[in-house]
mmCIF file of C-alpha atoms in Angstrom:
data_model
loop_
_atom_site.group_PDB
_atom_site.id
_atom_site.type_symbol
_atom_site.label_atom_id
_atom_site.label_comp_id
_atom_site.label_asym_id
_atom_site.label_seq_id
_atom_site.Cartn_x
_atom_site.Cartn_y
_atom_site.Cartn_z
ATOM 1 C CA MET A 15 248.292 -95.646 106.572
ATOM 2 C CA PHE A 16 247.970 -95.765 102.812
ATOM 3 C CA SER A 17 245.684 -94.114 100.294
ATOM 4 C CA ILE A 18 245.370 -96.559 97.403
ATOM 5 C CA VAL A 19 244.635 -94.726 94.159
ATOM 6 C CA ILE A 20 242.937 -96.802 91.445
ATOM 7 C CA PRO A 21 242.159 -95.097 88.109
ATOM 8 C CA LEU A 22 239.244 -96.934 86.537
ATOM 9 C CA TYR A 23 238.028 -97.002 82.969
ATOM 10 C CA ASN A 24 235.983 -99.952 81.646
ATOM 11 C CA LYS A 25 237.572 -102.619 83.802
ATOM 12 C CA ALA A 26 234.427 -104.555 84.697
ATOM 13 C CA HIS A 27 236.238 -107.781 83.784
ATOM 14 C CA THR A 28 239.200 -107.222 86.143
ATOM 15 C CA ILE A 29 238.330 -104.763 88.916
ATOM 16 C CA LEU A 30 237.061 -107.337 91.422
ATOM 17 C CA ASN A 31 240.300 -109.326 91.201
ATOM 18 C CA THR A 32 242.184 -106.093 91.832
ATOM 19 C CA LEU A 33 240.038 -105.104 94.816
ATOM 20 C CA ASN A 34 240.070 -108.591 96.310
ATOM 21 C CA SER A 35 243.863 -108.508 96.247
ATOM 22 C CA VAL A 36 243.688 -105.304 98.327
ATOM 23 C CA PHE A 37 241.152 -106.688 100.794
ATOM 24 C CA ALA A 38 243.403 -109.740 101.294
ATOM 25 C CA GLN A 39 246.333 -107.625 102.519
ATOM 26 C CA THR A 40 247.896 -108.556 105.853
ATOM 27 C CA PHE A 41 248.251 -104.798 106.491
ATOM 28 C CA GLN A 42 244.723 -103.405 106.672
ATOM 29 C CA GLU A 43 245.191 -99.711 107.440
ATOM 30 C CA PHE A 44 244.214 -98.104 104.148
ATOM 31 C CA GLU A 45 241.586 -96.296 102.138
ATOM 32 C CA ILE A 46 240.798 -97.031 98.489
ATOM 33 C CA VAL A 47 240.256 -94.033 96.218
ATOM 34 C CA ILE A 48 238.686 -95.211 92.955
ATOM 35 C CA VAL A 49 238.537 -92.543 90.261
ATOM 36 C CA ASN A 50 235.938 -93.573 87.709
ATOM 37 C CA ASP A 51 237.184 -91.901 84.544
ATOM 38 C CA GLY A 52 233.885 -91.868 82.633
ATOM 39 C CA SER A 53 233.512 -95.644 82.330
ATOM 40 C CA THR A 54 230.849 -96.840 79.914
ATOM 41 C CA ASP A 55 230.651 -100.442 81.141
ATOM 42 C CA ASN A 56 229.112 -101.587 84.433
ATOM 43 C CA CYS A 57 232.326 -101.643 86.504
ATOM 44 C CA ILE A 58 230.947 -99.267 89.159
ATOM 45 C CA ASN A 59 227.768 -101.321 89.550
ATOM 46 C CA ILE A 60 229.886 -104.437 89.967
ATOM 47 C CA ILE A 61 231.887 -102.778 92.754
ATOM 48 C CA GLU A 62 228.795 -101.475 94.542
ATOM 49 C CA ARG A 63 227.047 -104.863 94.351
ATOM 50 C CA SER A 64 230.111 -106.754 95.557
ATOM 51 C CA THR A 65 231.258 -104.720 98.540
ATOM 52 C CA SER A 66 230.074 -102.097 100.998
ATOM 53 C CA ASP A 67 233.495 -101.642 102.593
ATOM 54 C CA PRO A 68 233.512 -98.087 104.037
ATOM 55 C CA ARG A 69 237.181 -97.660 103.127
ATOM 56 C CA ILE A 70 236.226 -97.342 99.446
ATOM 57 C CA ARG A 71 235.533 -93.918 98.000
ATOM 58 C CA ILE A 72 234.360 -93.694 94.391
ATOM 59 C CA ILE A 73 234.957 -90.389 92.619
ATOM 60 C CA ASN A 74 233.252 -89.918 89.270
ATOM 61 C CA GLN A 75 234.581 -87.655 86.542
ATOM 62 C CA GLU A 76 234.134 -87.298 82.793
ATOM 63 C CA ASN A 77 236.666 -89.179 80.726
ATOM 64 C CA LYS A 78 239.985 -87.330 80.832
ATOM 65 C CA GLY A 79 242.490 -90.176 80.689
ATOM 66 C CA VAL A 80 244.526 -92.153 83.180
ATOM 67 C CA SER A 81 246.860 -89.267 84.053
ATOM 68 C CA ALA A 82 243.987 -86.999 85.052
ATOM 69 C CA ALA A 83 242.426 -89.854 87.030
ATOM 70 C CA ARG A 84 245.621 -90.499 88.991
ATOM 71 C CA ASN A 85 246.088 -86.768 89.637
ATOM 72 C CA ARG A 86 242.522 -86.553 90.963
ATOM 73 C CA GLY A 87 243.124 -89.593 93.146
ATOM 74 C CA MET A 88 246.259 -88.038 94.623
ATOM 75 C CA ALA A 89 244.409 -84.782 95.307
ATOM 76 C CA GLU A 90 241.667 -86.715 97.129
ATOM 77 C CA ALA A 91 244.067 -88.886 99.162
ATOM 78 C CA LYS A 92 243.878 -88.461 102.945
ATOM 79 C CA TYR A 93 246.818 -90.457 104.237
ATOM 80 C CA GLU A 94 250.568 -89.973 104.395
ATOM 81 C CA TYR A 95 251.497 -92.432 101.661
ATOM 82 C CA ILE A 96 249.866 -92.900 98.256
ATOM 83 C CA ALA A 97 249.964 -96.360 96.688
ATOM 84 C CA PHE A 98 249.094 -96.708 93.008
ATOM 85 C CA LEU A 99 247.260 -99.726 91.639
ATOM 86 C CA ASP A 100 245.774 -100.071 88.174
ATOM 87 C CA GLY A 101 242.348 -101.649 87.780
ATOM 88 C CA ASP A 102 243.730 -104.741 86.045
ATOM 89 C CA ASP A 103 246.762 -105.399 88.289
ATOM 90 C CA GLU A 104 247.001 -107.198 91.636
ATOM 91 C CA TRP A 105 248.991 -107.356 94.869
ATOM 92 C CA LEU A 106 250.038 -110.411 96.809
ATOM 93 C CA PRO A 107 248.828 -110.403 100.441
ATOM 94 C CA MET A 108 252.024 -109.105 102.080
ATOM 95 C CA TYR A 109 252.573 -106.187 99.670
ATOM 96 C CA LEU A 110 251.502 -103.335 101.972
ATOM 97 C CA GLU A 111 253.088 -104.975 105.001
ATOM 98 C CA PHE A 112 256.488 -105.159 103.305
ATOM 99 C CA ILE A 113 256.138 -101.628 101.959
ATOM 100 C CA SER A 114 255.346 -100.409 105.479
ATOM 101 C CA LYS A 115 258.417 -102.169 106.885
ATOM 102 C CA THR A 116 260.605 -100.697 104.150
ATOM 103 C CA ILE A 117 259.383 -97.186 104.975
ATOM 104 C CA LYS A 118 260.043 -97.657 108.680
ATOM 105 C CA SER A 119 263.578 -98.845 107.939
ATOM 106 C CA ASN A 120 264.285 -95.994 105.503
ATOM 107 C CA THR A 121 262.527 -92.951 106.918
ATOM 108 C CA ASP A 122 264.101 -90.424 104.524
ATOM 109 C CA VAL A 123 262.748 -91.980 101.324
ATOM 110 C CA GLY A 124 259.978 -90.275 99.382
ATOM 111 C CA MET A 125 259.278 -93.164 97.016
ATOM 112 C CA VAL A 126 259.238 -96.918 97.552
ATOM 113 C CA LEU A 127 259.222 -99.382 94.667
ATOM 114 C CA CYS A 128 258.501 -103.085 94.971
ATOM 115 C CA GLY A 129 259.437 -106.182 93.012
ATOM 116 C CA ARG A 130 256.812 -107.662 90.735
ATOM 117 C CA TYR A 131 255.689 -110.518 88.604
ATOM 118 C CA SER A 132 254.811 -109.941 84.977
ATOM 119 C CA GLN A 133 251.863 -112.198 84.240
ATOM 120 C CA ASN A 134 250.012 -113.203 81.101
ATOM 121 C CA ILE A 135 246.445 -112.912 82.318
ATOM 122 C CA GLN A 136 245.284 -115.482 79.761
ATOM 123 C CA THR A 137 247.724 -118.272 80.687
ATOM 124 C CA ARG A 138 248.607 -117.133 84.233
ATOM 125 C CA GLU A 139 252.266 -117.676 83.375
ATOM 126 C CA ARG A 140 254.429 -115.456 85.590
ATOM 127 C CA ILE A 141 257.926 -114.012 85.226
ATOM 128 C CA ASN A 142 259.758 -112.830 88.326
ATOM 129 C CA SER A 143 261.049 -109.325 87.521
ATOM 130 C CA VAL A 144 263.277 -108.853 90.574
ATOM 131 C CA PRO A 145 266.985 -108.621 89.615
ATOM 132 C CA LYS A 146 269.098 -111.343 91.188
ATOM 133 C CA ARG A 147 271.258 -109.202 93.462
ATOM 134 C CA TYR A 148 268.243 -107.353 94.864
ATOM 135 C CA LYS A 149 266.133 -110.390 95.723
ATOM 136 C CA ASN A 150 264.863 -110.596 99.306
ATOM 137 C CA LYS A 151 266.408 -107.250 100.231
ATOM 138 C CA ALA A 152 264.920 -103.858 100.951
ATOM 139 C CA HIS A 153 267.130 -100.784 100.904
ATOM 140 C CA ILE A 154 267.865 -97.450 99.239
ATOM 141 C CA ILE A 155 268.822 -97.706 95.550
ATOM 142 C CA GLU A 156 270.127 -95.521 92.770
ATOM 143 C CA PHE A 157 266.956 -95.407 90.687
ATOM 144 C CA PHE A 158 268.714 -94.416 87.472
ATOM 145 C CA HIS A 159 270.980 -97.446 87.437
ATOM 146 C CA ASN A 160 268.083 -99.074 85.572
ATOM 147 C CA PRO A 161 264.573 -97.664 86.062
ATOM 148 C CA HIS A 162 262.977 -100.285 83.817
ATOM 149 C CA VAL A 163 264.029 -102.980 86.271
ATOM 150 C CA PHE A 164 262.860 -101.150 89.378
ATOM 151 C CA ALA A 165 259.787 -99.227 88.295
ATOM 152 C CA HIS A 166 256.185 -100.191 87.726
ATOM 153 C CA ILE A 167 253.312 -97.897 88.672
ATOM 154 C CA SER A 168 251.279 -100.617 90.417
ATOM 155 C CA ALA A 169 254.317 -101.334 92.581
ATOM 156 C CA THR A 170 254.913 -97.705 93.593
ATOM 157 C CA VAL A 171 254.236 -95.814 96.806
ATOM 158 C CA VAL A 172 255.032 -92.100 97.190
ATOM 159 C CA LYS A 173 254.969 -89.750 100.125
ATOM 160 C CA ARG A 174 251.894 -87.549 99.812
ATOM 161 C CA ASP A 175 253.579 -84.376 101.064
ATOM 162 C CA LEU A 176 256.374 -84.801 98.517
ATOM 163 C CA VAL A 177 254.206 -84.878 95.394
ATOM 164 C CA LEU A 178 250.883 -83.237 96.257
ATOM 165 C CA PRO A 179 252.135 -79.631 96.621
ATOM 166 C CA ARG A 180 253.788 -80.027 93.189
ATOM 167 C CA ILE A 181 250.978 -81.872 91.411
ATOM 168 C CA ASN A 182 250.872 -79.245 88.641
ATOM 169 C CA ASP A 183 254.637 -79.375 88.186
ATOM 170 C CA TRP A 184 256.857 -82.460 88.504
ATOM 171 C CA GLY A 185 254.601 -83.997 91.145
ATOM 172 C CA GLY A 186 251.802 -84.994 88.796
ATOM 173 C CA PHE A 187 251.084 -87.060 85.706
ATOM 174 C CA ILE A 188 250.962 -85.272 82.340
ATOM 175 C CA GLU A 189 247.338 -85.187 81.251
ATOM 176 C CA GLY A 190 246.668 -86.298 77.702
ATOM 177 C CA GLN A 191 249.747 -88.502 77.545
ATOM 178 C CA LYS A 192 248.730 -92.052 76.595
ATOM 179 C CA SER A 193 252.015 -93.914 77.023
ATOM 180 C CA ASN A 194 255.058 -93.408 79.264
ATOM 181 C CA GLU A 195 252.952 -91.175 81.533
ATOM 182 C CA ASP A 196 253.886 -93.368 84.485
ATOM 183 C CA PHE A 197 257.599 -93.181 83.706
ATOM 184 C CA VAL A 198 257.499 -89.381 83.425
ATOM 185 C CA PHE A 199 256.020 -89.308 86.918
ATOM 186 C CA LEU A 200 258.440 -91.843 88.391
ATOM 187 C CA PHE A 201 261.551 -90.305 86.819
ATOM 188 C CA ARG A 202 260.661 -86.781 87.910
ATOM 189 C CA VAL A 203 259.880 -87.832 91.479
ATOM 190 C CA ALA A 204 263.125 -89.844 91.653
ATOM 191 C CA LEU A 205 265.106 -86.718 90.802
ATOM 192 C CA HIS A 206 263.847 -85.095 94.020
ATOM 193 C CA THR A 207 264.080 -87.800 96.670
ATOM 194 C CA GLN A 208 265.754 -90.950 97.872
ATOM 195 C CA VAL A 209 264.190 -94.140 96.530
ATOM 196 C CA ALA A 210 263.922 -97.492 98.296
ATOM 197 C CA TYR A 211 263.389 -100.839 96.602
ATOM 198 C CA CYS A 212 261.666 -103.817 98.194
ATOM 199 C CA GLY A 213 263.120 -106.812 96.374
ATOM 200 C CA TYR A 214 260.229 -109.197 96.841
ATOM 201 C CA PRO A 215 257.837 -109.929 93.929
ATOM 202 C CA LEU A 216 254.641 -108.830 95.668
ATOM 203 C CA SER A 217 252.941 -106.924 92.849
ATOM 204 C CA ILE A 218 251.496 -108.522 89.716
ATOM 205 C CA TYR A 219 251.439 -106.708 86.403
ATOM 206 C CA ASN A 220 248.825 -108.345 84.200
ATOM 207 C CA GLY A 221 249.508 -108.264 80.470
ATOM 208 C CA GLU A 222 247.328 -109.294 77.546
ATOM 209 C CA VAL A 223 244.280 -107.708 79.182
ATOM 210 C CA SER A 224 241.587 -106.676 76.726
ATOM 211 C CA GLY A 225 241.261 -102.908 76.452
ATOM 212 C CA GLN A 226 244.742 -102.027 77.712
ATOM 213 C CA ALA A 227 245.400 -98.503 76.430
ATOM 214 C CA THR A 228 248.961 -98.943 75.171
ATOM 215 C CA LYS A 229 247.986 -101.931 72.986
ATOM 216 C CA VAL A 230 245.847 -99.804 70.664
ATOM 217 C CA LEU A 231 247.991 -96.686 70.332
ATOM 218 C CA PRO A 232 248.868 -95.596 66.775
ATOM 219 C CA ALA A 233 252.559 -95.302 65.905
ATOM 220 C CA ASP A 234 252.525 -91.506 65.627
ATOM 221 C CA LYS A 235 251.055 -91.179 69.121
ATOM 222 C CA LYS A 236 253.685 -93.519 70.547
ATOM 223 C CA ILE A 237 256.611 -91.582 69.090
ATOM 224 C CA ASN A 238 255.127 -88.235 70.149
ATOM 225 C CA ASP A 239 254.601 -89.541 73.685
ATOM 226 C CA SER A 240 258.167 -90.840 73.690
ATOM 227 C CA ILE A 241 259.477 -87.398 72.775
ATOM 228 C CA LEU A 242 257.243 -85.845 75.442
ATOM 229 C CA PHE A 243 258.624 -88.291 78.024
ATOM 230 C CA HIS A 244 262.259 -87.584 77.218
ATOM 231 C CA ASN A 245 261.788 -83.820 77.108
ATOM 232 C CA ALA A 246 259.814 -83.698 80.354
ATOM 233 C CA VAL A 247 262.360 -85.667 82.357
ATOM 234 C CA ILE A 248 265.424 -83.808 81.069
ATOM 235 C CA LYS A 249 263.700 -80.517 81.845
ATOM 236 C CA GLU A 250 263.309 -81.641 85.437
ATOM 237 C CA TRP A 251 266.914 -82.855 85.547
ATOM 238 C CA LEU A 252 268.054 -79.409 84.376
ATOM 239 C CA ASN A 253 265.836 -77.832 87.044
ATOM 240 C CA THR A 254 267.770 -79.804 89.673
ATOM 241 C CA ASN A 255 271.057 -78.341 88.359
ATOM 242 C CA CYS A 256 271.973 -81.695 86.785
ATOM 243 C CA GLU A 257 272.785 -83.154 90.201
ATOM 244 C CA ASN A 258 272.145 -86.799 89.342
ATOM 245 C CA ASN A 259 274.899 -88.025 87.014
ATOM 246 C CA SER A 260 273.314 -91.487 86.812
ATOM 247 C CA PHE A 261 270.387 -89.857 85.009
ATOM 248 C CA LYS A 262 272.704 -88.681 82.221
ATOM 249 C CA ILE A 263 274.335 -92.109 81.899
ATOM 250 C CA PHE A 264 271.018 -93.936 81.781
ATOM 251 C CA MET A 265 269.294 -91.567 79.368
ATOM 252 C CA THR A 266 272.213 -91.825 76.940
ATOM 253 C CA TYR A 267 271.835 -95.605 77.038
ATOM 254 C CA GLU A 268 268.048 -95.307 76.744
ATOM 255 C CA LEU A 269 268.157 -93.068 73.694
ATOM 256 C CA ARG A 270 270.771 -95.197 71.965
ATOM 257 C CA HIS A 271 268.496 -98.186 72.518
ATOM 258 C CA LEU A 272 265.622 -96.218 70.981
ATOM 259 C CA PHE A 273 267.738 -95.234 67.992
ATOM 260 C CA LEU A 274 268.862 -98.855 67.596
ATOM 261 C CA GLY A 275 265.289 -100.007 67.018
ATOM 262 C CA LYS A 276 264.683 -97.254 64.464
ATOM 263 C CA LEU A 277 267.955 -98.020 62.660
ATOM 264 C CA ARG A 278 267.171 -101.711 62.440
ATOM 265 C CA SER A 279 263.771 -100.991 60.902
ATOM 266 C CA LYS A 280 265.259 -98.134 58.835
ATOM 267 C CA ASN A 281 262.568 -95.815 60.171
ATOM 268 C CA TYR A 282 264.258 -92.545 59.261
ATOM 269 C CA VAL A 283 261.040 -90.573 59.581
ATOM 270 C CA GLU A 284 260.967 -91.218 63.326
ATOM 271 C CA ILE A 285 264.746 -90.819 63.632
ATOM 272 C CA SER A 286 264.379 -87.341 62.135
ATOM 273 C CA LEU A 287 261.536 -86.538 64.533
ATOM 274 C CA LEU A 288 263.698 -87.550 67.476
ATOM 275 C CA ILE A 289 266.718 -85.557 66.358
ATOM 276 C CA ASP A 290 264.642 -82.472 65.527
ATOM 277 C CA GLN A 291 262.275 -82.465 68.508
ATOM 278 C CA LEU A 292 264.282 -83.815 71.439
ATOM 279 C CA ASN A 293 265.571 -81.204 73.879
ATOM 280 C CA ILE A 294 268.830 -79.837 72.462
ATOM 281 C CA GLU A 295 270.545 -80.675 75.759
ATOM 282 C CA TYR A 296 270.459 -84.342 74.788
ATOM 283 C CA LYS A 297 272.924 -83.580 72.014
ATOM 284 C CA ASN A 298 275.512 -82.975 74.729
ATOM 285 C CA PHE A 299 275.034 -86.550 75.975
ATOM 286 C CA PHE A 300 276.434 -87.950 72.710
ATOM 287 C CA TYR A 301 279.548 -87.714 70.615
ATOM 288 C CA THR A 302 279.058 -84.868 68.112
ATOM 289 C CA ALA A 303 279.634 -87.079 65.081
ATOM 290 C CA GLU A 304 277.315 -89.756 66.434
ATOM 291 C CA TRP A 305 274.350 -87.397 66.909
ATOM 292 C CA ASN A 306 274.785 -85.868 63.460
ATOM 293 C CA LEU A 307 275.047 -89.235 61.689
ATOM 294 C CA TYR A 308 271.796 -90.790 62.924
ATOM 295 C CA LYS A 309 269.826 -89.195 60.086
ATOM 296 C CA ASN A 310 272.182 -90.520 57.411
ATOM 297 C CA PRO A 311 271.206 -93.977 56.034
ATOM 298 C CA LYS A 312 274.751 -94.511 54.748
ATOM 299 C CA TRP A 313 275.946 -95.037 58.321
ATOM 300 C CA ASN A 314 273.175 -97.436 59.329
ATOM 301 C CA ASN A 315 275.222 -100.616 59.820
ATOM 302 C CA LEU A 316 278.131 -98.860 61.490
ATOM 303 C CA LEU A 317 275.833 -97.066 63.959
ATOM 304 C CA ILE A 318 274.085 -100.337 64.814
ATOM 305 C CA LEU A 319 277.471 -101.924 65.553
ATOM 306 C CA PHE A 320 278.573 -98.910 67.588
ATOM 307 C CA ILE A 321 275.408 -98.990 69.751
ATOM 308 C CA LEU A 322 275.785 -102.712 70.374
ATOM 309 C CA ILE A 323 279.346 -102.110 71.585
ATOM 310 C CA THR A 324 278.139 -99.371 73.958
ATOM 311 C CA LYS A 325 275.614 -101.844 75.357
ATOM 312 C CA ILE A 326 278.499 -104.148 76.280
ATOM 313 C CA PHE A 327 280.147 -101.320 78.232
ATOM 314 C CA TRP A 328 276.809 -100.649 79.954
ATOM 315 C CA ARG A 329 276.625 -104.261 81.107
ATOM 316 C CA LEU A 330 280.233 -104.164 82.310
ATOM 317 C CA HIS A 331 279.167 -101.471 84.784
ATOM 318 C CA ARG A 332 276.994 -104.192 86.391
ATOM 319 C CA TYR A 333 273.815 -102.147 86.259
ATOM 320 C CA PRO A 334 270.944 -104.351 87.429
ATOM 321 C CA ARG A 335 268.881 -106.416 85.040
ATOM 322 C CA VAL A 336 266.438 -109.264 85.390
ATOM 323 C CA HIS A 337 268.125 -112.677 85.377
#
């Protein structure tokens, strides 16, 4: 059985679509834990007027942010597996059924990820985000071959006993973090367990939804959250005695991609923040000269060319991407 954790803040315009997608599941053994994070609209009234399903539990708390809401939902969960679903996303009817089958076929996994559609909620245009060689398959993966392809929080199920005892350490979401909080959670969990991927697009991420938190974040908050993300995940990698070499390969690629954007926009303020505030261990992921040159505008064009060449080598390793 599944405990479905839905953090809810001012989603009166989307929450019924989300809940209806849960009620339409072919697998019906679940509870729904809705954590109302101090909503100021009428989303709770809408839920209570629309359904009396006894599987729904609504937990009210003052506004603390999505991370605190998800942590509270995990703490309140009763069943063996916790499925995350945001209040503006949806599942296709066979989502939980396929997740259940994947778990039964891969009993040692602590986290299951599922394929998804990315959808513009205004136009209903969908993009299938399942990489070609993983389509219509379900098996254990190397998460760090490309987390951005595999991971989305509304397409994630974790084993309760894996994360709940560690909710204040790597098992929880970082409270106060406004962006990348889901990736911190997913990366840290992946460092401690096998991960399975269900290569069917059965989850729907809805974009262009009014009120989405990451759309209104100021630039300084985004860069600070990015630094927090990178430092949190490398700390956990170091705590595991650096066992996962794919993590090092991916994070080198990830940071070079981040630097590439800053170099192209000549944003040397944020480049300096990254160099000065990232965990010093990251320096060992790079060539010494490369790391030291990022702050120097004189090397801008050469560094851009160098990073583009490294991207070619990354692709030659055949790491998965969406086709």
